[in-house]
XYZ file of C-alpha atoms in Angstrom:
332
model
C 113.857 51.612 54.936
C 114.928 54.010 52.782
C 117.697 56.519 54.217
C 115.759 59.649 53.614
C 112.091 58.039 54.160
C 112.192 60.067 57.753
C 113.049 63.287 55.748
C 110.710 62.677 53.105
C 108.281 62.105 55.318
C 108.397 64.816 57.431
C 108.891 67.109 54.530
C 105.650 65.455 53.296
C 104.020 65.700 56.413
C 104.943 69.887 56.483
C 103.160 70.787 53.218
C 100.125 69.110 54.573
C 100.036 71.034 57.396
C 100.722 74.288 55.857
C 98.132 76.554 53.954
C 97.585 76.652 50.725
C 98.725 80.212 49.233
C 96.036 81.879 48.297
C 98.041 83.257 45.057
C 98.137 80.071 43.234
C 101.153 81.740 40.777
C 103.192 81.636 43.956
C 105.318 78.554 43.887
C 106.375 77.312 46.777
C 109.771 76.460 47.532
C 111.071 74.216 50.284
C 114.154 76.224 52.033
C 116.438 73.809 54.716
C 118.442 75.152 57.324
C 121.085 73.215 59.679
C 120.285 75.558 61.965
C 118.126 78.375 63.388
C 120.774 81.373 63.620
C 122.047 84.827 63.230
C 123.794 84.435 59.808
C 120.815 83.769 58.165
C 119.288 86.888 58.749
C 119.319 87.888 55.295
C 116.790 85.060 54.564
C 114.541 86.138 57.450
C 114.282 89.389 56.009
C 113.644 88.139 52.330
C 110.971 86.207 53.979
C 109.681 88.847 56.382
C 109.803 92.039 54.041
C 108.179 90.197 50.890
C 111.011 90.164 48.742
C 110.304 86.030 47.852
C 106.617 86.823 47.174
C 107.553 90.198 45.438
C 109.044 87.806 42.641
C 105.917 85.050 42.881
C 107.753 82.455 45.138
C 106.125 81.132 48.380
C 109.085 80.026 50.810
C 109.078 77.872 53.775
C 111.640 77.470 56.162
C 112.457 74.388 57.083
C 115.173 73.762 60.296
C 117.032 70.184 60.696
C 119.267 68.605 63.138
C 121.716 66.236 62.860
C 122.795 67.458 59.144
C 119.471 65.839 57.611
C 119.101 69.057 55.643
C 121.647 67.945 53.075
C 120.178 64.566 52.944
C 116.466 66.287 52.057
C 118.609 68.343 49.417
C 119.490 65.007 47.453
C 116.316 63.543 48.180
C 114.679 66.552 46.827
C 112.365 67.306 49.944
C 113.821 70.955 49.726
C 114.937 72.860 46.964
C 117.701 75.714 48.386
C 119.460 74.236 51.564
C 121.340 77.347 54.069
C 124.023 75.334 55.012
C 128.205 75.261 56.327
C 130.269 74.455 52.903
C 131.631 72.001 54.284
C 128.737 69.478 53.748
C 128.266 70.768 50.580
C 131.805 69.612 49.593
C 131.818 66.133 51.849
C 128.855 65.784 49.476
C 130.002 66.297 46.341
C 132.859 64.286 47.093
C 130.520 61.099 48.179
C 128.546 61.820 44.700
C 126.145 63.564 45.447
C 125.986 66.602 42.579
C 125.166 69.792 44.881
C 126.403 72.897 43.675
C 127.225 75.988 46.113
C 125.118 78.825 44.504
C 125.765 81.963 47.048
C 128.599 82.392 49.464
C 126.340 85.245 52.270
C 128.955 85.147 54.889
C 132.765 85.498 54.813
C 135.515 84.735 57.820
C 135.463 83.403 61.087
C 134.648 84.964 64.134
C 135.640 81.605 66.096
C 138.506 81.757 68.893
C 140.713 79.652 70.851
C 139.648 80.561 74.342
C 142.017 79.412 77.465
C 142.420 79.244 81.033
C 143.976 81.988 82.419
C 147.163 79.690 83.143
C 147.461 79.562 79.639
C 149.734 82.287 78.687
C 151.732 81.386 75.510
C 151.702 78.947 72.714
C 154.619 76.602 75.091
C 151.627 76.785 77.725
C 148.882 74.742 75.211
C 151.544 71.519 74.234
C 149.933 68.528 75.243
C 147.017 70.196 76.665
C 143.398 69.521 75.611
C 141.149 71.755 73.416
C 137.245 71.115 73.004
C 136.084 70.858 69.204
C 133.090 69.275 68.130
C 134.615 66.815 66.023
C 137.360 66.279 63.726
C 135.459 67.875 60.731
C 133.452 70.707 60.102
C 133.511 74.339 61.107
C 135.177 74.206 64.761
C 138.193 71.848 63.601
C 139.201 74.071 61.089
C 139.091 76.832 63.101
C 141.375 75.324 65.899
C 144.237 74.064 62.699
C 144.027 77.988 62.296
C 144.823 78.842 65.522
C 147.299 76.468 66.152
C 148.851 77.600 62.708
C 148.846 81.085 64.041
C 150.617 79.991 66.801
C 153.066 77.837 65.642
C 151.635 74.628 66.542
C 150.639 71.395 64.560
C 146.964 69.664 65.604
C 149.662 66.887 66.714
C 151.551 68.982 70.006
C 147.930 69.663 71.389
C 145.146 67.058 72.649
C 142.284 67.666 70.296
C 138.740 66.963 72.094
C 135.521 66.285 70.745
C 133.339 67.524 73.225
C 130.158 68.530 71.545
C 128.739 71.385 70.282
C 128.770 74.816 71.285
C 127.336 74.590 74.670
C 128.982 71.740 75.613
C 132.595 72.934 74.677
C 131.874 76.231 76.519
C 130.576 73.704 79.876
C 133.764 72.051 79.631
C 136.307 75.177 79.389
C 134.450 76.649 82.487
C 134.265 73.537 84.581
C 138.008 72.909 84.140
C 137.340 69.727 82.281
C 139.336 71.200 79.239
C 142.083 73.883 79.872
C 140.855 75.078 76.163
C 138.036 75.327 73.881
C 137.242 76.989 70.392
C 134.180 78.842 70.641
C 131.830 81.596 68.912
C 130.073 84.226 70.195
C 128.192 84.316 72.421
C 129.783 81.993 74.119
C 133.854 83.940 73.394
C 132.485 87.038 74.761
C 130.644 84.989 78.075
C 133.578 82.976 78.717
C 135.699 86.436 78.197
C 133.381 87.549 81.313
C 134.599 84.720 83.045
C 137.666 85.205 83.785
C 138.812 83.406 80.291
C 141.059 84.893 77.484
C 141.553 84.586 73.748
C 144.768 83.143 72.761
C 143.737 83.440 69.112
C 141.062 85.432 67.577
C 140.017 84.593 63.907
C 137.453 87.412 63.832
C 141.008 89.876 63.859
C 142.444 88.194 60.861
C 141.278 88.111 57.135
C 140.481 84.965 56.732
C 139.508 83.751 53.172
C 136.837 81.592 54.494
C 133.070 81.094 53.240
C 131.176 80.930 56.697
C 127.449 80.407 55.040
C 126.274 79.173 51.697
C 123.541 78.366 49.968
C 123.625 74.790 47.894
C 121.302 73.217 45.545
C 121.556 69.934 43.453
C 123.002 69.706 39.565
C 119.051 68.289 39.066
C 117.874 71.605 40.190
C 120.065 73.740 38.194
C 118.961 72.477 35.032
C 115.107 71.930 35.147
C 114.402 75.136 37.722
C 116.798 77.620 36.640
C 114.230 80.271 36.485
C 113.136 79.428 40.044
C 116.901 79.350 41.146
C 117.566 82.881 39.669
C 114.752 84.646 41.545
C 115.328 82.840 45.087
C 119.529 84.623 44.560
C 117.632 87.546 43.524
C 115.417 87.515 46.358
C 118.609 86.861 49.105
C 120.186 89.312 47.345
C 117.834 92.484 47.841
C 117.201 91.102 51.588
C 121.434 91.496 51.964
C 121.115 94.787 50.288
C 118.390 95.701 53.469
C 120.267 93.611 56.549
C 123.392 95.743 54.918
C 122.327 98.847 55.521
C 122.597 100.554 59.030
C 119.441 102.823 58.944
C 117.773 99.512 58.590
C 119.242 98.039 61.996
C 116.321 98.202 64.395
C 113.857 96.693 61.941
C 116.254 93.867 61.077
C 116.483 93.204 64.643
C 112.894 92.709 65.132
C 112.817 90.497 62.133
C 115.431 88.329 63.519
C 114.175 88.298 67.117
C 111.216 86.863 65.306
C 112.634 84.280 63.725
C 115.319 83.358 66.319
C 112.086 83.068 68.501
C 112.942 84.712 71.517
C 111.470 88.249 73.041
C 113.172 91.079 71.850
C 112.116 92.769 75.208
C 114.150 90.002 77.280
C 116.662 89.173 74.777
C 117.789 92.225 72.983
C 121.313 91.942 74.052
C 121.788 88.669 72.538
C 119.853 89.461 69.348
C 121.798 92.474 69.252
C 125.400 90.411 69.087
C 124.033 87.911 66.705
C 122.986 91.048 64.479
C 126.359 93.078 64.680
C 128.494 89.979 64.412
C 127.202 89.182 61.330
C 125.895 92.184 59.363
C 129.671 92.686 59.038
C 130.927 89.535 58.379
C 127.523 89.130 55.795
C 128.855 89.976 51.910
C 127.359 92.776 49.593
C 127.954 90.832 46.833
C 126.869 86.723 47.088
C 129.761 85.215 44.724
C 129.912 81.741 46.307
C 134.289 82.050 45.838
C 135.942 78.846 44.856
C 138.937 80.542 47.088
C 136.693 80.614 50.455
C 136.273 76.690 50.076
C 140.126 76.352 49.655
C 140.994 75.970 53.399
C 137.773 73.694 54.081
C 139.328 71.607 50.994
C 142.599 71.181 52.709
C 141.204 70.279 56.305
C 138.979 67.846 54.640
C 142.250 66.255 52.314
C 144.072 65.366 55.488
C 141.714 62.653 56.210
C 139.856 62.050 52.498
C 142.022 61.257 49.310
C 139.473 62.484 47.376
C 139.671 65.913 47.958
C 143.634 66.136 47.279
C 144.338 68.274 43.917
C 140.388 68.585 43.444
C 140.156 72.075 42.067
C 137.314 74.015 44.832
C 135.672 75.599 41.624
C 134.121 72.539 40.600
C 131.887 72.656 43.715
C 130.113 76.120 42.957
C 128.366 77.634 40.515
C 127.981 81.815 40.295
C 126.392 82.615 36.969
C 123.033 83.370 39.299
C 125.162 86.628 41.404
C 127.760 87.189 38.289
C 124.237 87.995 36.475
C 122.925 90.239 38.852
C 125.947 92.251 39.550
C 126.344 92.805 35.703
C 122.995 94.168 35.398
C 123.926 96.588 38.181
C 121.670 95.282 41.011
C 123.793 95.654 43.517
C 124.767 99.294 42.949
C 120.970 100.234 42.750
C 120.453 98.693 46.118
C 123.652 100.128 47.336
C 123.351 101.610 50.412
């Protein structure tokens, strides 16, 4: 069987469930998520508000699991894929040609979270720390904190535990005398009696949390299509941006997030505050935010030594709107 027959197929099976638009100048364009969350509120709100439809495009939202959104990308089951860079460069590097178009949120907000017992940097040699894995987001994070504290990945016990949930489980059932976590889980297991040894979210860290990726195919037969999907992101940053807009980009996300606003609002309210800060003005997906994912991923791929992290975006689409002025007649 084809590798992305099960993507393809429930791609397929999605557009025959969903109605026609009734504006048949509307195209419709097939948007993948890895996940349903907070950072993406910008998209929620280009959704929500109109702005896609304002410029004749007809989105749907599509969430995956197990990183089979950047498999539908290559396959072409989805056009625009919200996604970690990190994929986007493992990608690139396997052969795939995806290109990172926007960069929407900047730094980490990730800490290493330990057992009160765990006092100084001496305290975490040879100890174990819950990661999900030795890629991706939470790895990176923890070479980071170690770095900050004077420690190689090599003096601790690295421990692929799972994901979020899972590594937060572990810290608070003593399984793990350490774990690198994200809110909500840093400021529950803060609450708990736990402490932060190192938090990213205090340092400026040159890091591209979000991005949006499309392939080198898209690029050059869509590029009209492309231009008005960064445009349309772009005006729904300009509105998640802005504080007088903060209760009605709450409801939006509640929305989309799926939960009652009535019975969840603290929750929604985190996910909003953490990252309408951390969320950029401007979209420039910046070769230097993919630097540090570059080096994490060179320590255990030879491909990605001296590979230069322009070559993996492309920002004509934001460079083109910010010379036209459209960000400082959205400014806020």
């Amino acid at each position: 069987m084809n590798r992305y027959a099960f993507v393809s197929g429930f791609a397929a099976l999605f557009l025959a469930l969903t109605p026609v638009s009734s504006r048949s100048e509307n195209k419709v364009i097939m948007i993948g998520e890895a996940v349903r969350g907070a950072m993406y509120a910008p998209f929620y709100i280009a959704e929500a508000r109109g702005y896609f439809k304002k410029r004749d495009l007809d989105p749907r939202i599509i969430t995956f699991s197990r990183g089979n959104d950047i498999n539908a990308l290559v396959a072409g089951d989805i056009q625009f894929d919200l996604l970690s860079p990190d994929k986007v460069i493992h990608s690139a590097l396997g052969g795939f040609p995806v290109k990172t178009i926007m960069g929407t949120v900047r730094g980490l907000n990730l800490a290493l979270i330990v057992h009160p017992s765990i006092r100084t940097a001496a305290d975490l040699k040879g100890k174990a720390i819950a990661i999900s894995g030795f890629s991706g987001l939470p790895f990176t994070a923890l070479l980071l904190c170690l770095k900050e504290l004077g420690l190689t990945k090599d003096q601790v016990v690295p421990l692929s535990t799972g994901g979020k949930t899972a590594r937060y489980e572990a810290l608070l059932s003593n399984k793990v005398p350490a774990a690198v976590l994200d809110p909500p889980f840093t400021t529950m297991a803060v609450k708990e009696g736990m402490k932060a040894l190192v938090d990213l979210a205090n340092l400026d860290v040159p890091y591209l949390r979000s991005v949006v990726a499309v392939t080198e195919r898209t690029l050059q037969q869509d590029h009209a299509t492309v231009s008005r999907f960064v445009e349309a992101v772009s005006e729904g940053i300009q509105f998640y941006k802005n504080p007088a807009n903060r209760e009605e980009s709450i409801k939006v996300l509640a929305k989309y997030l799926r939960v009652p606003l009535e019975k969840n609002r603290a929750m929604v309210e985190e996910g909003y505050d953490t990252y309408q800060g951390m969320t950029v003005r401007k979209p420039y997906p910046d070769p230097n935010g993919l630097k540090i994912i570059l080096d994490t991923i060179a320590e255990s791929n030879p491909k990605a030594k001296g590979v230069n992290p322009a070559s993996f975006v492309d920002g004509s689409f934001v460079e083109r709107l910010d010379k036209a002025g459209f960000f400082e007649r959205n400014n806020f």
